[in-house]
CSV table of C-alpha atoms and ligand atoms in Angstrom, one decimal:
chain,number,residue,atom,x,y,z
A,1,UNK,CA,0.5,0.1,-0.1
A,2,UNK,CA,1.2,3.1,-1.7
A,3,UNK,CA,-1.5,5.7,-1.3
A,4,UNK,CA,-4.7,6.4,0.6
A,5,UNK,CA,-7.7,8.2,0.6
A,6,UNK,CA,-9.7,9.7,3.7
A,7,UNK,CA,-13.3,11.3,2.8
A,8,UNK,CA,-15.8,12.0,6.1
A,9,UNK,CA,-19.6,10.7,5.8
A,10,UNK,CA,-23.2,11.5,7.1
A,11,UNK,CA,-24.2,13.4,10.1
A,12,UNK,CA,-20.7,15.4,10.9
A,13,UNK,CA,-19.5,14.9,14.8
A,14,UNK,CA,-16.9,16.5,17.1
A,15,UNK,CA,-13.3,14.8,16.5
A,16,UNK,CA,-14.0,14.2,13.0
A,17,UNK,CA,-10.8,17.0,12.1
A,18,UNK,CA,-8.8,15.2,15.5
A,19,UNK,CA,-9.0,11.8,13.5
A,20,UNK,CA,-7.9,13.5,9.9
A,21,UNK,CA,-5.4,14.7,11.2
A,22,UNK,CA,-4.4,12.0,12.3
A,23,UNK,CA,-4.5,9.3,10.2
A,24,UNK,CA,-3.0,12.3,7.5
A,25,UNK,CA,-0.3,12.7,10.0
A,26,UNK,CA,0.1,8.7,10.9
A,27,UNK,CA,0.9,7.1,6.9
A,28,UNK,CA,2.9,10.9,6.2
A,29,UNK,CA,4.8,9.5,9.2
A,30,UNK,CA,4.9,5.4,7.5
A,31,UNK,CA,5.8,6.8,4.1
A,32,UNK,CA,2.7,7.0,2.3
A,33,UNK,CA,1.1,9.0,0.6
A,34,UNK,CA,-2.1,11.0,1.3
A,35,UNK,CA,-5.3,12.3,-0.2
A,36,UNK,CA,-8.5,14.2,1.0
A,37,UNK,CA,-11.6,13.7,-0.7
A,38,UNK,CA,-14.4,16.6,-0.4
A,39,UNK,CA,-17.7,16.4,1.0
A,40,UNK,CA,-17.5,12.9,1.8
A,41,UNK,CA,-18.8,10.1,-1.2
A,42,UNK,CA,-20.5,13.0,-3.6
A,43,UNK,CA,-16.8,14.4,-4.1
A,44,UNK,CA,-15.7,10.8,-4.5
A,45,UNK,CA,-17.5,10.3,-7.4
A,46,UNK,CA,-17.2,14.0,-8.4
A,47,UNK,CA,-13.3,13.6,-8.5
A,48,UNK,CA,-12.9,16.4,-5.9
A,49,UNK,CA,-10.4,14.7,-3.9
A,50,UNK,CA,-6.4,16.2,-4.0
A,51,UNK,CA,-3.0,15.2,-2.5
A,52,UNK,CA,-2.4,16.6,1.4
A,53,UNK,CA,0.7,16.6,2.8
A,54,UNK,CA,1.4,17.3,7.6
A,55,UNK,CA,0.2,20.8,7.2
A,56,UNK,CA,-2.5,20.4,5.4
A,57,UNK,CA,-4.0,19.6,8.7
A,58,UNK,CA,-2.4,21.9,11.5
A,59,UNK,CA,-4.8,24.0,13.6
A,60,UNK,CA,-7.7,21.4,13.6
A,61,UNK,CA,-6.9,18.7,16.0
A,62,UNK,CA,-9.5,21.3,18.5
A,63,UNK,CA,-11.9,21.9,15.8
A,64,UNK,CA,-15.5,20.7,15.8
A,65,UNK,CA,-17.4,19.9,12.4
A,66,UNK,CA,-15.1,18.4,9.7
A,67,UNK,CA,-12.8,20.4,6.7
A,68,UNK,CA,-13.0,17.9,4.1
A,69,UNK,CA,-16.8,18.9,4.4
A,70,UNK,CA,-20.1,15.7,4.0
A,71,UNK,CA,-22.8,14.8,3.1
A,72,UNK,CA,-25.3,12.0,3.2
A,73,UNK,CA,-24.0,10.5,-1.1
A,74,UNK,CA,-27.4,9.3,-3.0
A,75,UNK,CA,-25.6,8.5,-5.6
A,76,UNK,CA,-23.8,6.5,-4.1
A,77,UNK,CA,-26.8,4.0,-3.2
A,78,UNK,CA,-26.3,3.7,-7.4
A,79,UNK,CA,-23.4,1.4,-8.1
A,80,UNK,CA,-22.6,3.9,-11.2
A,81,UNK,CA,-21.8,6.1,-8.2
A,82,UNK,CA,-19.7,3.4,-6.5
A,83,UNK,CA,-17.9,3.2,-9.4
A,84,UNK,CA,-17.2,6.4,-10.9
A,85,UNK,CA,-16.2,6.6,-7.7
A,86,UNK,CA,-13.7,3.6,-7.5
A,87,UNK,CA,-12.0,5.0,-11.2
A,88,UNK,CA,-10.9,8.5,-9.7
A,89,UNK,CA,-9.2,6.3,-6.8
A,90,UNK,CA,-7.7,3.7,-9.6
A,91,UNK,CA,-6.5,6.8,-12.7
A,92,UNK,CA,-4.2,7.8,-8.9
A,93,UNK,CA,-2.9,4.5,-8.0
A,94,UNK,CA,-4.6,5.6,-4.7
A,95,UNK,CA,-5.4,1.5,-3.6
A,96,UNK,CA,-6.5,1.8,0.0
A,97,UNK,CA,-9.1,4.5,1.6
A,98,UNK,CA,-10.4,5.8,5.1
A,99,UNK,CA,-14.1,6.5,5.7
A,100,UNK,CA,-14.8,8.5,8.7
A,101,UNK,CA,-18.8,8.2,9.5
A,102,UNK,CA,-21.7,6.3,10.7
A,103,UNK,CA,-24.1,3.4,9.7
A,104,UNK,CA,-25.2,4.9,7.0
A,105,UNK,CA,-21.6,5.5,5.2
A,106,UNK,CA,-20.3,2.2,6.7
A,107,UNK,CA,-22.7,0.4,4.6
A,108,UNK,CA,-21.5,2.5,1.5
A,109,UNK,CA,-18.0,1.4,2.3
A,110,UNK,CA,-18.9,-2.6,2.0
A,111,UNK,CA,-20.2,-2.3,-1.2
A,112,UNK,CA,-17.2,-0.4,-2.1
A,113,UNK,CA,-14.8,-2.5,-1.2
A,114,UNK,CA,-16.5,-5.6,-2.5
A,115,UNK,CA,-17.7,-3.3,-6.3
A,116,UNK,CA,-13.9,-2.2,-6.3
A,117,UNK,CA,-11.9,-4.6,-5.2
A,118,UNK,CA,-10.0,-0.9,-2.8
A,119,UNK,CA,-10.1,-1.5,1.4
A,120,UNK,CA,-11.9,0.3,2.7
A,121,UNK,CA,-11.7,1.0,6.7
A,122,UNK,CA,-14.1,2.9,8.1
A,123,UNK,CA,-14.1,5.1,11.8
A,124,UNK,CA,-16.6,5.3,13.7
A,125,UNK,CA,-17.3,8.9,13.9
A,126,UNK,CA,-21.5,10.0,15.2
A,127,UNK,CA,-22.8,11.6,18.3
A,128,UNK,CA,-25.7,8.6,17.8
A,129,UNK,CA,-22.8,6.3,18.9
A,130,UNK,CA,-24.7,3.1,17.3
A,131,UNK,CA,-21.7,1.5,16.0
A,132,UNK,CA,-21.5,-1.0,16.8
A,133,UNK,CA,-17.7,-3.1,17.3
A,134,UNK,CA,-16.3,0.5,19.7
A,135,UNK,CA,-16.9,1.7,23.1
A,136,UNK,CA,-17.5,4.8,21.4
A,137,UNK,CA,-17.8,6.9,18.4
A,138,UNK,CA,-15.4,10.1,18.0
A,139,UNK,CA,-18.4,13.2,18.9
A,140,UNK,CA,-20.8,10.5,21.2
A,141,UNK,CA,-18.9,12.6,24.9
A,142,UNK,CA,-18.8,15.7,23.6
A,143,UNK,CA,-22.6,16.1,22.5
A,144,UNK,CA,-24.1,14.5,25.3
A,145,UNK,CA,-21.4,17.4,27.5
A,146,UNK,CA,-22.9,19.7,25.2
A,147,UNK,CA,-26.8,18.6,25.6
A,148,UNK,CA,-25.6,18.6,29.1
A,149,UNK,CA,-24.6,21.9,29.0
A,150,UNK,CA,-27.8,23.0,27.5
A,151,UNK,CA,-30.4,21.4,30.5
A,152,UNK,CA,-28.1,23.1,33.3
A,153,UNK,CA,-28.9,26.2,31.3
A,154,UNK,CA,-32.0,25.2,31.1
A,155,UNK,CA,-33.1,23.6,34.6
A,156,UNK,CA,-32.2,27.5,35.3
A,157,UNK,CA,-34.9,28.7,34.2
A,158,UNK,CA,-37.2,25.5,34.9
A,159,UNK,CA,-35.9,25.8,38.6
A,160,UNK,CA,-36.8,29.3,39.5
A,161,UNK,CA,-40.6,29.2,38.0
A,162,UNK,CA,-41.0,25.8,38.9
A,163,UNK,CA,-42.3,24.4,35.7
A,164,UNK,CA,-42.3,20.8,33.8
A,165,UNK,CA,-39.8,20.8,29.9
A,166,UNK,CA,-39.3,18.0,28.0
A,167,UNK,CA,-35.9,18.3,26.5
A,168,UNK,CA,-35.9,16.3,23.5
A,169,UNK,CA,-31.9,15.3,22.5
A,170,UNK,CA,-30.5,13.6,19.0
A,171,UNK,CA,-29.1,9.6,19.2
A,172,UNK,CA,-30.9,8.2,16.1
A,173,UNK,CA,-33.1,5.3,17.4
A,174,UNK,CA,-30.0,4.8,19.9
A,175,UNK,CA,-30.5,6.8,23.2
A,176,UNK,CA,-27.0,6.6,24.6
A,177,UNK,CA,-27.1,11.1,24.9
A,178,UNK,CA,-30.0,10.5,26.1
A,179,UNK,CA,-29.8,8.0,28.8
A,180,UNK,CA,-25.6,10.0,29.8
A,181,UNK,CA,-27.6,13.3,29.4
A,182,UNK,CA,-30.4,12.2,31.8
A,183,UNK,CA,-27.8,10.8,34.9
A,184,UNK,CA,-25.6,13.4,35.1
A,185,UNK,CA,-28.5,16.6,34.2
A,186,UNK,CA,-30.4,15.3,36.9
A,187,UNK,CA,-33.4,14.6,35.2
A,188,UNK,CA,-36.4,12.6,37.2
A,189,UNK,CA,-37.1,10.7,33.3
A,190,UNK,CA,-35.5,9.7,30.3
A,191,UNK,CA,-38.8,8.7,27.3
A,192,UNK,CA,-36.5,6.5,24.4
A,193,UNK,CA,-37.6,3.6,22.3
A,194,UNK,CA,-38.9,0.9,24.1
A,195,UNK,CA,-40.7,2.5,27.9
A,196,UNK,CA,-42.2,5.4,25.4
A,197,UNK,CA,-45.5,3.0,25.8
A,198,UNK,CA,-45.8,4.8,29.4
A,199,UNK,CA,-45.9,9.0,28.9
A,200,UNK,CA,-48.8,7.9,31.2
A,201,UNK,CA,-47.4,6.6,34.3
A,202,UNK,CA,-45.1,8.9,34.2
A,203,UNK,CA,-47.3,11.6,34.4
A,204,UNK,CA,-48.8,9.9,37.1
A,205,UNK,CA,-45.8,10.3,39.3
A,206,UNK,CA,-45.9,14.4,38.3
A,207,UNK,CA,-49.1,14.2,38.9
A,208,UNK,CA,-48.0,12.6,43.1
A,209,UNK,CA,-45.0,13.9,43.2
A,210,UNK,CA,-46.3,17.1,42.9
A,211,UNK,CA,-48.8,16.0,46.0
A,212,UNK,CA,-45.3,15.2,48.3
A,213,UNK,CA,-44.3,19.6,47.7
A,214,UNK,CA,-42.2,18.6,44.5
A,215,UNK,CA,-42.2,21.9,41.4
A,216,UNK,CA,-40.1,21.0,38.7
A,217,UNK,CA,-39.0,18.1,36.5
A,218,UNK,CA,-36.9,17.5,33.2
A,219,UNK,CA,-37.7,15.2,31.7
A,220,UNK,CA,-34.6,14.2,28.8
A,221,UNK,CA,-37.1,12.7,25.0
A,222,UNK,CA,-34.6,10.3,22.8
A,223,UNK,CA,-35.9,12.1,19.0
A,224,UNK,CA,-35.9,8.2,18.1
A,225,UNK,CA,-38.4,7.5,21.0
A,226,UNK,CA,-40.2,11.2,19.9
A,227,UNK,CA,-40.5,13.9,19.8
A,228,UNK,CA,-40.4,16.7,22.4
A,229,UNK,CA,-43.7,18.6,21.4
A,230,UNK,CA,-45.5,15.1,21.2
A,231,UNK,CA,-44.1,13.6,24.5
A,232,UNK,CA,-45.4,17.0,26.1
A,233,UNK,CA,-48.6,16.8,24.7
A,234,UNK,CA,-49.5,13.8,26.3
A,235,UNK,CA,-48.2,15.1,30.1
A,236,UNK,CA,-49.9,17.9,29.4
A,237,UNK,CA,-52.8,16.3,29.0
A,238,UNK,CA,-52.6,13.3,31.8
A,239,UNK,CA,-52.2,16.0,34.0
A,240,UNK,CA,-53.1,19.3,34.0
A,241,UNK,CA,-49.8,21.6,34.6
A,242,UNK,CA,-47.7,24.0,32.7
A,243,UNK,CA,-45.1,21.7,30.7
A,244,UNK,CA,-43.1,23.1,27.8
A,245,UNK,CA,-40.4,21.2,25.0
A,246,UNK,CA,-37.8,22.1,23.5
A,247,UNK,CA,-35.7,20.6,20.6
A,248,UNK,CA,-31.4,20.3,21.2
A,249,UNK,CA,-30.9,19.5,17.1
A,250,UNK,CA,-27.5,20.2,15.3
A,251,UNK,CA,-26.5,22.1,18.2
A,252,UNK,CA,-25.0,18.9,19.5
A,253,UNK,CA,-22.8,18.7,17.0
A,254,UNK,CA,-21.5,21.2,17.0
A,255,UNK,CA,-18.1,22.5,19.1
A,256,UNK,CA,-15.3,21.4,20.2
A,257,UNK,CA,-14.2,18.7,20.5
A,258,UNK,CA,-13.7,17.1,24.5
A,259,UNK,CA,-10.4,15.4,25.4
A,260,UNK,CA,-12.0,12.4,24.9
A,261,UNK,CA,-12.4,12.4,22.2
A,262,UNK,CA,-9.3,14.5,20.7
A,263,UNK,CA,-7.9,11.0,21.8
A,264,UNK,CA,-10.0,8.6,20.8
A,265,UNK,CA,-9.7,10.3,17.1
A,266,UNK,CA,-6.1,10.4,17.5
A,267,UNK,CA,-6.4,6.3,18.2
A,268,UNK,CA,-8.6,5.4,15.7
A,269,UNK,CA,-6.6,7.4,12.8
A,270,UNK,CA,-3.4,5.6,13.1
A,271,UNK,CA,-5.5,2.6,13.6
A,272,UNK,CA,-7.3,3.0,10.8
A,273,UNK,CA,-3.1,3.3,8.7
A,274,UNK,CA,-1.7,0.4,9.9
A,275,UNK,CA,-4.6,-2.1,9.3
A,276,UNK,CA,-4.4,-0.3,6.2
A,277,UNK,CA,-0.5,-1.5,5.9
A,278,UNK,CA,-1.1,-4.5,7.3
A,279,UNK,CA,-3.4,-4.9,4.4
A,280,UNK,CA,-7.0,-5.1,5.8
A,281,UNK,CA,-10.1,-3.8,5.1
A,282,UNK,CA,-13.3,-4.0,4.2
A,283,UNK,CA,-14.2,-3.5,8.3
A,284,UNK,CA,-13.9,-0.6,11.4
A,285,UNK,CA,-11.7,-0.2,14.0
A,286,UNK,CA,-12.6,1.0,17.0
A,287,UNK,CA,-11.6,0.2,21.2
A,288,UNK,CA,-13.5,-1.7,22.7
A,289,UNK,CA,-12.6,-1.9,26.6
A,290,UNK,CA,-9.4,0.6,26.5
A,291,UNK,CA,-7.3,-2.2,23.6
A,292,UNK,CA,-8.1,-1.8,19.6
A,293,UNK,CA,-10.1,-4.1,17.1
A,294,UNK,CA,-11.1,-4.1,14.7
A,295,UNK,CA,-14.3,-5.7,12.7
A,296,UNK,CA,-16.3,-6.2,9.6
A,297,UNK,CA,-18.6,-3.3,8.6
A,298,UNK,CA,-20.8,-6.3,8.0
A,299,UNK,CA,-21.1,-6.7,12.3
A,300,UNK,CA,-20.3,-2.4,12.5
A,301,UNK,CA,-23.7,-1.8,11.1
A,302,UNK,CA,-25.5,-4.4,12.7
A,303,UNK,CA,-28.0,-2.1,14.6
A,304,UNK,CA,-30.2,-1.0,13.0
A,305,UNK,CA,-34.4,0.6,14.1
A,306,UNK,CA,-35.6,-2.1,17.1
A,307,UNK,CA,-31.7,-3.1,18.0
A,308,UNK,CA,-31.1,-0.2,20.7
A,309,UNK,CA,-28.0,0.0,23.1
A,310,UNK,CA,-30.4,0.7,26.7
A,311,UNK,CA,-28.0,1.3,29.3
A,312,UNK,CA,-30.3,-0.5,32.1
A,313,UNK,CA,-28.1,0.8,34.7
A,314,UNK,CA,-27.9,4.4,34.0
A,315,UNK,CA,-31.5,4.5,33.3
A,316,UNK,CA,-32.2,2.6,36.8
A,317,UNK,CA,-31.0,4.6,38.6
A,318,UNK,CA,-31.4,7.7,36.8
A,319,UNK,CA,-34.7,7.3,37.9
A,320,UNK,CA,-33.5,6.0,41.6
A,321,UNK,CA,-32.0,9.5,42.3
A,322,UNK,CA,-34.5,11.4,41.0
A,323,UNK,CA,-37.1,10.7,44.5
B,401,LIG,O1,-26.4,11.2,12.9
B,401,LIG,C1,-26.5,11.9,13.2
B,401,LIG,C2,-27.7,13.3,13.8
B,401,LIG,O2,-27.3,13.6,14.5
B,401,LIG,C3,-29.3,12.4,13.8
B,401,LIG,O3,-28.8,12.4,15.8
B,401,LIG,C4,-30.3,12.4,13.7
B,401,LIG,O4,-31.2,12.1,14.0
B,401,LIG,C5,-29.7,13.2,12.6
B,401,LIG,O5,-28.2,13.1,12.1
B,401,LIG,C6,-29.9,14.8,12.2
B,401,LIG,O6,-29.9,15.0,10.6
B,401,LIG,P1,-29.5,15.9,9.3
B,401,LIG,O7,-28.1,16.6,10.1
B,401,LIG,O8,-29.4,15.0,8.2
B,401,LIG,O9,-30.7,16.3,9.7
């Protein structure tokens, strides 16, 4: 392997730049040529590819988003797009590709490596943390910190005005952010796919709590379960109390990556280059119990809708501490 390329795909996540920096510099350190691809698979199809040097990735370690930009490519879902993308790499003699992204990006990478024969290695980068084969994906920790910062601020009003707030966080079908921020933010309850039908019980808890003198509530809702407005409407209907709904939205994807994510991204960037040097492909690097790991793209994408990883211990503790 002499030449490799790198791209970011799908939703941006804080720490993607740290992973790009690490992969580019590790590759150069190990005497490989490295190319940056702009706008994910879109740029791969449109040949927006240029050679990088060590300075191309200066001063990006602490920046959110991705300097390579990103996209959700519809054209890459078609064989024609995949083959065009492969031809653009082969013309330059590039025989390895690193894809930083989530589930959808890895399904594309799997297809790409099978159809073109170009070794492709993934780095998990998504705030949803819904990938198998790595304890954490780049960006997930920072997203929890960002959501927590927002919830701490909202709590000032919750407490001062003695209200009930339903706060929706991102994560697609995975309640990683919701469960973590629920405990860290002192929420009274968390609604996630699987317990959303219990909203009547939650409403009863609120009514009982009010009788005992409890005046304010924060309920975190995971976007895969319900919309905040819908949950707030049901709770208001059941309790008769004033309930406000807030959707945190894309602020959770932004901002400077945490130290945790910078370290994770730097380790995974280097691991991805090493995997290509070892002629590995069609799979994703990860960290499991603090040790490097490698799984096939197929195994990495096992967690689809309906197969959520619910951290019951954390959720149960949230409920206990909310008495
Ligand atoms: O996958 C990351 C994520 O932010 C999800 O949490 C969310 O469901 C989705 O992307 C939003 O996508 P978009 O930015 O395309 O609206």
